Amino acid sequence: MPSSSSRLPVNLLWTVIAAIGAFTVASIALQRGETINSLWIIVAAICVYALGYRFYSAFIAAKVLMLDAGRATPAERFDDGRDFMPTHKWVVFGHHFAAIAGPGPLIGPTLAAQFGYLPGTLWILIGAVLGGCVQDFVTLFFSVRRDGRSLGQMAKDELGAIGGGAAMIGVMMIMVILIAVLGLVVVNAMKHSPWATSTVAATIPIAVLMGLYLHHLRPGRVAEATLIGVSLLIFAVIGGGWIDDNATVRGWFDYDAPQLAIMVILYGFAAAVLPVWLLLAPRDYLSTFMKLGTIGALAIAIVVLRPELKMPALTQFIDGSGPIFGGKLFPFVFITIACGAISGFHSLIASGTTPKLLANETDARFIGYGAMMMESFVAIMAMIAASVLEPGVYFAINSPAGIVGANAADAVAKISSWGFPVGVEQMQLLAQTMGESTLFARTGGAPSLAVGMANLFAQVFGANMLAAWYHFAIMFEALFILTTLDAGTRVARFMLQDMLGNFGIGAGQSNHYASIILTSGAVVAAWGYFLYMGTIDPLGGINSLWPLFGIANQMLAAIALCVGTTILVKSDKLKYVWVTALPLFWLIVVTSSAAWEKLFSADLRIGFLSHAEDLSAKLQAGTLSADMAGKAPHLIFNDYLNAGLTGLFMLITWLLLGDTLRVVYCVIAGKDYPRSSESAHIPSRLVENWVRD
């Protein structure tokens, strides 16, 4: 063992890191009345993540889970060269990060900046280290110990048929809401923006070309395909500017939100039914390349520029009167941040493809805990990018016309009255600089994030290309989102086929092409409905759908933690059950509070039921405009449907929690309970350094 003298420098280093972390976090939390440099947040985040990974994840790995490097993983035992395959840990890390890093860590913090930069920043740091990273880590580990089984199957095995059935239904419905919200963000970023629409549209044939190149023309020539794909992406961004400047051609790509929604729906269906090598795989590859490169460039820009945060630490909207979405700081900051701190969607990946690739069980710490930590850092940078904007500009971009008014003069007057001055000329100049006709009411978070990113990139990498940087950022966000949208549609189709297969329905045969078309159509129709209704919502759609997405996503995280808590108790780790039980308890409180607000709040911008009743009364009284009168029946139905889904989500959550408490009680009381489904210990025979190190 190392002597105490040899450990002294290491202990001193970690003491210094802890002191710097505590000082920077305290400074951020207590700073009032003066602007704060964004570098403080970067330093605080790095210190918190370093301490969390070095000590907390090590404690979980050694004491709670007891990772075993000598135990054969499912990748080794079931190696088939297709689904199960021992893979180098860095390759698995890249795959896992690409799969979990959707738009959530970009959009959630951007929207949550409505409350100020402080609440979201603190939750991103604390929630990730103690909640999100833990959920991903334990879910991955328990799946590895159970032959790579999915979360729903583990819930059925560990909790019983009732809990497992509820989990499967909940996961399926969550996927529908998630995909709809992602589609809405893309649509709001592209509406009436020929540059953005043409650039994003160009990524589809680029991905298809890469797929054909790698599958037929030059199999295995990944470097060549990468060079072609990235070159064409750059050309697509520049070409979008040419299209936007051409009075004739720009009309081919100028669409409103409902039209774009139909196009996204058709794309989702095509991506779900086409061979994976033709569209999905090359798009994922392009997306991964763009994710790592752009996030790295954004980090460099923030460190080099060290911009001051212009958004206050706290705004007056913590009382629930926010224009972007209704609801008080608690609980809505937590369900708005969502993926940046803890994401239930990650549990589907951690119990899906990733456990089938791990060559060494000990890699679960690096991949499960570490990849989520990186995603949390992405969320921190998104919060900074949103907070360095002038607050008046931020609210002008993100506030829906239904709140601030459709007229530019009315909008700036309303926003300025909140204490965040902004002018019509200022917004017109900004839109012109970014190559847009307008930036007012571009709800969804993506446009304002793109403006923040473009300003940072332009100051470091080229100020004379601000419009190109803006549309590059839009394309970057769209690639993030469309990758999750098309992959999510495909996963949802698999889930639907599995559910139908359990009932002996023919559509459950995944290798039958008619089944693929029918089930893909059903899934796309489900999320397409919510997407389309969001585009005709006068409040921008994001007002109601993002909180619903946040509730659903956090509910899925609660399901994963219920399974993890149950397994810990069954494994004689009762004294460590707090590791999963504490974040589970917090999620139950947050989701229950948010769901109650969304169901029964009298505030028309929060409560689904109150909004439906108010709209119904106005429709009957004939006080609505002709346009709103035509939309009202659909919006009323949508409100009641959202309310029903929220209630169902909470019913499933509490059902899973009750089942978890039942099993825990049975274990402690010595009564009968479903036995652990952990596979037997088989010694590993892998000796190759590239796999095992």
Short mmCIF file of C-alpha atoms in Angstrom, two decimals, residues 330-507:
data_model
loop_
_atom_site.label_atom_id
_atom_site.label_comp_id
_atom_site.label_asym_id
_atom_site.label_seq_id
_atom_site.Cartn_x
_atom_site.Cartn_y
_atom_site.Cartn_z
CA PHE A 330 -40.34 24.96 -7.72
CA PRO A 331 -41.00 22.53 -9.25
CA PHE A 332 -40.69 23.76 -12.83
CA VAL A 333 -36.97 24.54 -12.93
CA PHE A 334 -36.28 20.84 -12.27
CA ILE A 335 -38.54 19.41 -14.95
CA THR A 336 -37.45 22.11 -17.41
CA ILE A 337 -33.72 21.39 -16.97
CA ALA A 338 -34.53 17.65 -17.26
CA CYS A 339 -31.71 15.94 -19.22
CA GLY A 340 -28.99 18.32 -18.09
CA ALA A 341 -29.28 16.98 -14.54
CA ILE A 342 -31.12 13.65 -14.73
CA SER A 343 -32.81 11.97 -17.68
CA GLY A 344 -34.94 8.86 -17.66
CA PHE A 345 -34.29 8.45 -21.38
CA HIS A 346 -30.69 7.54 -20.52
CA SER A 347 -31.90 4.44 -18.72
CA LEU A 348 -33.18 3.08 -22.04
CA ILE A 349 -29.68 3.38 -23.51
CA ALA A 350 -27.95 2.17 -20.33
CA SER A 351 -30.12 -0.96 -20.45
CA GLY A 352 -30.17 -1.19 -24.25
CA THR A 353 -27.17 -1.27 -26.56
CA THR A 354 -24.43 -0.18 -24.12
CA PRO A 355 -24.49 -3.17 -21.70
CA LYS A 356 -24.11 -5.49 -24.68
CA LEU A 357 -20.77 -3.87 -25.58
CA LEU A 358 -18.95 -3.66 -22.22
CA ALA A 359 -15.88 -5.89 -22.20
CA ASN A 360 -15.03 -5.16 -18.57
CA GLU A 361 -17.58 -4.68 -15.81
CA THR A 362 -15.46 -1.96 -14.22
CA ASP A 363 -15.94 0.19 -17.32
CA ALA A 364 -19.51 0.82 -16.16
CA ARG A 365 -18.25 3.58 -13.88
CA PHE A 366 -16.35 5.42 -16.62
CA ILE A 367 -19.14 5.05 -19.17
CA GLY A 368 -22.26 5.30 -17.03
CA TYR A 369 -21.19 7.97 -14.55
CA GLY A 370 -18.67 9.71 -16.83
CA ALA A 371 -20.80 10.14 -19.97
CA MET A 372 -23.66 11.68 -18.00
CA MET A 373 -21.15 14.05 -16.39
CA MET A 374 -20.07 15.17 -19.86
CA GLU A 375 -23.69 15.76 -20.85
CA SER A 376 -24.17 17.83 -17.72
CA PHE A 377 -21.20 19.95 -18.78
CA VAL A 378 -22.92 20.51 -22.13
CA ALA A 379 -25.91 21.82 -20.17
CA ILE A 380 -23.66 24.20 -18.24
CA MET A 381 -22.31 25.63 -21.48
CA ALA A 382 -25.86 25.99 -22.86
CA MET A 383 -26.83 27.94 -19.74
CA ILE A 384 -23.85 30.23 -20.25
CA ALA A 385 -24.64 30.73 -23.96
CA ALA A 386 -28.21 31.76 -23.06
CA SER A 387 -27.17 33.96 -20.14
CA VAL A 388 -24.58 36.02 -22.03
CA LEU A 389 -27.36 37.39 -24.25
CA GLU A 390 -28.99 40.69 -23.33
CA PRO A 391 -32.05 39.61 -21.29
CA GLY A 392 -34.34 41.74 -23.45
CA VAL A 393 -33.11 39.94 -26.56
CA TYR A 394 -33.45 36.55 -24.85
CA PHE A 395 -37.09 37.20 -23.91
CA ALA A 396 -37.93 38.74 -27.30
CA ILE A 397 -36.77 35.57 -29.06
CA ASN A 398 -38.34 33.06 -26.68
CA SER A 399 -41.61 34.73 -25.62
CA PRO A 400 -44.62 33.58 -27.72
CA ALA A 401 -46.71 36.14 -29.57
CA GLY A 402 -49.71 35.10 -27.50
CA ILE A 403 -47.97 36.55 -24.43
CA VAL A 404 -46.12 39.66 -25.65
CA GLY A 405 -48.14 40.45 -28.78
CA ALA A 406 -47.71 39.71 -32.47
CA ASN A 407 -46.67 43.28 -33.29
CA ALA A 408 -42.95 44.06 -32.81
CA ALA A 409 -43.64 47.39 -31.11
CA ASP A 410 -46.06 45.77 -28.66
CA ALA A 411 -43.57 42.98 -27.92
CA VAL A 412 -40.64 45.28 -27.12
CA ALA A 413 -42.86 47.52 -25.02
CA LYS A 414 -44.08 44.53 -23.00
CA ILE A 415 -40.61 43.09 -22.51
CA SER A 416 -39.10 46.48 -21.63
CA SER A 417 -41.81 46.95 -18.99
CA TRP A 418 -40.39 43.90 -17.20
CA GLY A 419 -37.10 45.75 -16.72
CA PHE A 420 -35.32 44.13 -19.70
CA PRO A 421 -35.04 46.91 -22.30
CA VAL A 422 -34.99 45.98 -25.97
CA GLY A 423 -35.81 47.92 -29.14
CA VAL A 424 -37.45 47.13 -32.45
CA GLU A 425 -34.42 48.41 -34.34
CA GLN A 426 -32.12 46.33 -32.15
CA MET A 427 -34.07 43.15 -32.94
CA GLN A 428 -34.29 44.00 -36.64
CA LEU A 429 -30.53 44.54 -36.83
CA LEU A 430 -29.90 41.30 -34.93
CA ALA A 431 -32.18 39.35 -37.28
CA GLN A 432 -30.52 40.92 -40.31
CA THR A 433 -27.08 40.09 -38.94
CA MET A 434 -28.12 36.50 -38.36
CA GLY A 435 -29.59 36.21 -41.86
CA GLU A 436 -33.21 36.01 -40.65
CA SER A 437 -36.30 38.05 -41.45
CA THR A 438 -37.30 38.14 -37.77
CA LEU A 439 -36.26 36.64 -34.45
CA PHE A 440 -39.42 37.59 -32.53
CA ALA A 441 -41.44 34.75 -30.97
CA ARG A 442 -39.04 31.99 -32.07
CA THR A 443 -40.08 29.81 -29.15
CA GLY A 444 -38.48 26.51 -28.26
CA GLY A 445 -35.05 27.62 -27.08
CA ALA A 446 -33.12 26.61 -30.20
CA PRO A 447 -33.01 30.03 -31.95
CA SER A 448 -31.89 31.95 -28.84
CA LEU A 449 -29.25 29.31 -28.11
CA ALA A 450 -28.06 29.60 -31.71
CA VAL A 451 -27.78 33.40 -31.34
CA GLY A 452 -25.74 33.00 -28.15
CA MET A 453 -23.47 30.38 -29.72
CA ALA A 454 -23.04 32.41 -32.91
CA ASN A 455 -21.98 35.50 -30.97
CA LEU A 456 -19.36 33.49 -29.08
CA PHE A 457 -18.08 31.72 -32.21
CA ALA A 458 -17.93 34.97 -34.20
CA GLN A 459 -15.80 36.72 -31.59
CA VAL A 460 -13.25 33.90 -31.58
CA PHE A 461 -13.40 32.29 -35.03
CA GLY A 462 -14.55 35.05 -37.38
CA ALA A 463 -16.81 38.06 -36.74
CA ASN A 464 -17.54 38.60 -40.44
CA MET A 465 -19.41 35.28 -40.63
CA LEU A 466 -22.00 35.85 -37.90
CA ALA A 467 -24.95 34.75 -40.07
CA ALA A 468 -23.10 31.61 -41.10
CA TRP A 469 -22.28 30.82 -37.46
CA TYR A 470 -25.94 31.27 -36.51
CA HIS A 471 -27.16 28.83 -39.15
CA PHE A 472 -24.31 26.47 -38.35
CA ALA A 473 -25.59 26.46 -34.75
CA ILE A 474 -29.15 25.84 -35.98
CA MET A 475 -27.93 22.91 -38.07
CA PHE A 476 -25.93 21.62 -35.11
CA GLU A 477 -29.01 21.69 -32.87
CA ALA A 478 -31.17 20.13 -35.59
CA LEU A 479 -28.70 17.29 -36.03
CA PHE A 480 -28.81 16.71 -32.28
CA ILE A 481 -32.59 16.65 -32.33
CA LEU A 482 -33.30 14.76 -35.54
CA THR A 483 -30.87 12.03 -34.51
CA THR A 484 -32.85 11.48 -31.32
CA LEU A 485 -36.14 11.86 -33.20
CA ASP A 486 -35.43 9.22 -35.85
CA ALA A 487 -33.64 6.85 -33.46
CA GLY A 488 -36.41 7.32 -30.90
CA THR A 489 -39.06 6.53 -33.51
CA ARG A 490 -37.24 3.33 -34.40
CA VAL A 491 -36.86 2.31 -30.74
CA ALA A 492 -40.54 3.08 -30.11
CA ARG A 493 -41.43 0.88 -33.07
CA PHE A 494 -39.40 -2.00 -31.57
CA MET A 495 -41.17 -1.49 -28.24
CA LEU A 496 -44.61 -1.49 -29.86
CA GLN A 497 -43.80 -4.66 -31.79
CA ASP A 498 -42.60 -6.35 -28.59
CA MET A 499 -45.79 -5.36 -26.77
CA LEU A 500 -47.96 -6.65 -29.61
CA GLY A 501 -45.87 -9.82 -29.80
CA ASN A 502 -46.67 -10.55 -26.14
CA PHE A 503 -50.34 -10.74 -27.11
CA GLY A 504 -49.66 -12.92 -30.15
CA ILE A 505 -50.59 -10.15 -32.60
CA GLY A 506 -49.01 -10.57 -36.04
CA ALA A 507 -47.70 -7.02 -36.14
#
